[in-house]
């Protein structure tokens, strides 16, 4: 038995072993004094044990064996760590898809990954590449967790054209389009099995399928009621939901919104894509943000509260952009007003980033470079900045030169008579109905149709009178209205029928159509003879289709009512060269017919009629003026008729804006304001033509001057520095997020060392060019197959293809590590950080002990010598969990540029240098401890401030919502409604309480854990 003095030799935290089994190591966690022996609580063999002093003895720990590696082996271990422990500060989607490298397309990825919730509205302008950006986010998510289920919801044109299928194949992803039968099959299987069918876990669904039957369920099938989305339990939870053209969700009463909202509410991650979020109006933006983040944008009241500071912040940004003398003081006053709003008082005031902006403006005049930084930082203070990514065309440069030409065609006498008669009828009707909204909408529609094509006026009137216009017909018009109010048609039927009589008696000669035919004949003589002709009216398109057929012109027609199969066939034929017998040369299209589709092969567009909404025009032009357009110039012909309000709007305002000459989509707030004022002027029949033209001219003078000055000053700023600053900043952001350990060279290095370790030899990857040949014996493939089978099961085409090759008999596999090579060779295996071979290789190194190396590098600005270093891995917990490498060196100058030095270093295995002594490693440890402790304090402080702002944000949002609910409760006399509001109030208060508890838990979790992963000596020569 041990003596008391011997028992006291043990202490908490001491390593001990069993006297009967010295290999059984443990650690003392608690001492229990006793007579005649002390007892010790220990953690031994992965479980807690209470042992007597006589059963244990101090463990004799051998000094750790130095695992010295060559520099390339050392780098392979670092690559493995970055794959196994992804970092939020690093882009894993770089060089991981078969796409061209375009820096600005990674900005949404960075914003998405750094957000506190994986949800983002991508609101980039037309032609920027939202589909690719969504694919990059998908790839980024895959590098961090298993992404088993992904749902894409998009307009049926994009399904029939297979746009999403093709784009996602660039990321080596196979998605299955679901028709109505397959989608309902998935719902039935989910109801029966509780999970979405595995076969369709990566799928594409058309928005046209979201009807009453799908959403509510109806009819009987196998003697039971068919299930609908709103009564499906459990509801499927997709890892990622992507909704394209999300602005179609603006009407919350429609089945489309109700059905899509169910998928969005249950999604682990959510992307909404649209090119037109702001110009639709604040209510539409509220709908999207409420769908995206219902925890933050609770309702219209909370949205209004959040939005309150934004006009002042945007004003400060506008002042900074124009940079007129003394702009700083005006911008400062705007920020002060932003901070004075109720939201600003609780969220912006005291926020370091906001206070810094105010301080910059208070006393100094900002230099050009500082002004540009101010603009970007101020834009980030918008209360919705973290929820929306907006890339503007002018930030990244124009894709082509736009050449705009005006084609004016006069009315014939009979045309003019009909047009004037329509105006007279409109004036009489609106006087009688006092400008009732539904009536004004109807008459404006007829007037715009007459400006488009008088020969299509009669069929439109007949369809309206017979109630043949469905939701899709109305949605294609340039309006936010949905339909004509009930009863309106009956009251106005006779007046409208009088117009119909005149429309049926028009003379057959149509000068506008003849000018179009002349344009088409001239274009057919050119090598690229393709033309897209746009109209907002289906009857205009049908009229043109008929007459172009009569001229034996190869023409196709697409609009919302064209079938998916026909639409797909037409686009394919339109892309064919004119020598091909089945090619079509002219495509007639509505906005909805072409929405989201790319026509880079066409360089000519005709606006047969002119939308009153500048953003509609930009969307049309964006179909051909986009990334990938081969022609240096695209031509836009605008056909207008003098004497019509469309002609006045075009000549007095729209053409002067310059939208036909350059992309202006980045100025939605200005263009949205112009659209509203245009409608106000155009629909005011009390104005004479001269008064209308004057008002339109004033609108152009007042609004467009600011727009032009803003862009001119930005262009001058770019010329001053000899570069486009926003583009440079994007490139810097991406470069800062790149990791040398995930580069093609680093990936190849990891795979080579893995294959050597598992298969022996060193000649497995053959070829000096980017396209390489992997050669493995059957035995080697069997070993890799064993490793592969330890990975989580995946059903993607990459995993299936890799497993098929490992199990097969073919000894060779064509592969590449280079993105450009993968783009050019679609059938080769592309080895990225999420390829199963890379994951196998990384996991083989995952639990390796700290490793060491000696390397050397030339550096003129650092004194020569041997510099010991250690690399620690920091794991951050709190609001965002993250992982990063932190190098520590005995020399601060070496430490500051360590990664760059290591990237250029070469192996020093031939040198007989000793590894750092224990005393040196202890010195590095002490330095690391000081850095870690300071970082931990700062992290906890930042987390505390962020949590406090989030608490205030939640309280403010809920308070706005609760105030509205309480007002509705107190002012309503209906007892049922009062009880309903009372229930909603209680639910909202409970929700707030729960969220605050969650935040408190997050605050207590804020910490940084650290452990050493590598060390060595860097020799500077």
Short mmCIF file of C-alpha atoms in Angstrom, two decimals, residues 9-11 13-19 21-29 40-45 49 51-53 55-61:
data_model
loop_
_atom_site.label_atom_id
_atom_site.label_comp_id
_atom_site.label_asym_id
_atom_site.label_seq_id
_atom_site.Cartn_x
_atom_site.Cartn_y
_atom_site.Cartn_z
CA UNK A 9 2.30 13.12 -5.23
CA UNK A 10 -0.70 12.95 -7.52
CA UNK A 11 -2.48 16.16 -8.54
CA UNK A 13 -4.49 17.13 -14.41
CA UNK A 14 -1.60 14.73 -13.91
CA UNK A 15 -1.11 11.93 -16.44
CA UNK A 16 -1.16 8.51 -14.76
CA UNK A 17 -1.25 4.87 -15.82
CA UNK A 18 -2.35 1.59 -14.24
CA UNK A 19 0.34 -0.25 -12.29
CA UNK A 21 -1.00 -1.99 -17.36
CA UNK A 22 1.43 0.91 -17.90
CA UNK A 23 0.10 1.32 -21.46
CA UNK A 24 -3.32 2.34 -20.11
CA UNK A 25 -2.88 6.11 -19.85
CA UNK A 26 -5.31 8.47 -18.13
CA UNK A 27 -5.56 11.82 -16.41
CA UNK A 28 -6.68 12.76 -12.88
CA UNK A 29 -9.82 14.91 -12.85
CA UNK A 40 -8.84 9.62 -7.61
CA UNK A 41 -11.42 10.26 -10.25
CA UNK A 42 -9.76 9.68 -13.63
CA UNK A 43 -10.55 9.65 -17.30
CA UNK A 44 -9.09 6.37 -18.47
CA UNK A 45 -9.72 4.34 -21.62
CA UNK A 49 -13.00 5.61 -13.41
CA UNK A 51 -9.23 4.41 -8.55
CA UNK A 52 -7.23 4.02 -5.33
CA UNK A 53 -3.77 5.49 -5.05
CA UNK A 55 -3.73 1.20 -8.34
CA UNK A 56 -2.01 3.99 -10.25
CA UNK A 57 1.41 5.49 -10.80
CA UNK A 58 2.72 8.57 -12.62
CA UNK A 59 2.86 8.04 -16.36
CA UNK A 60 6.27 8.35 -17.96
CA UNK A 61 5.55 10.25 -21.15
#
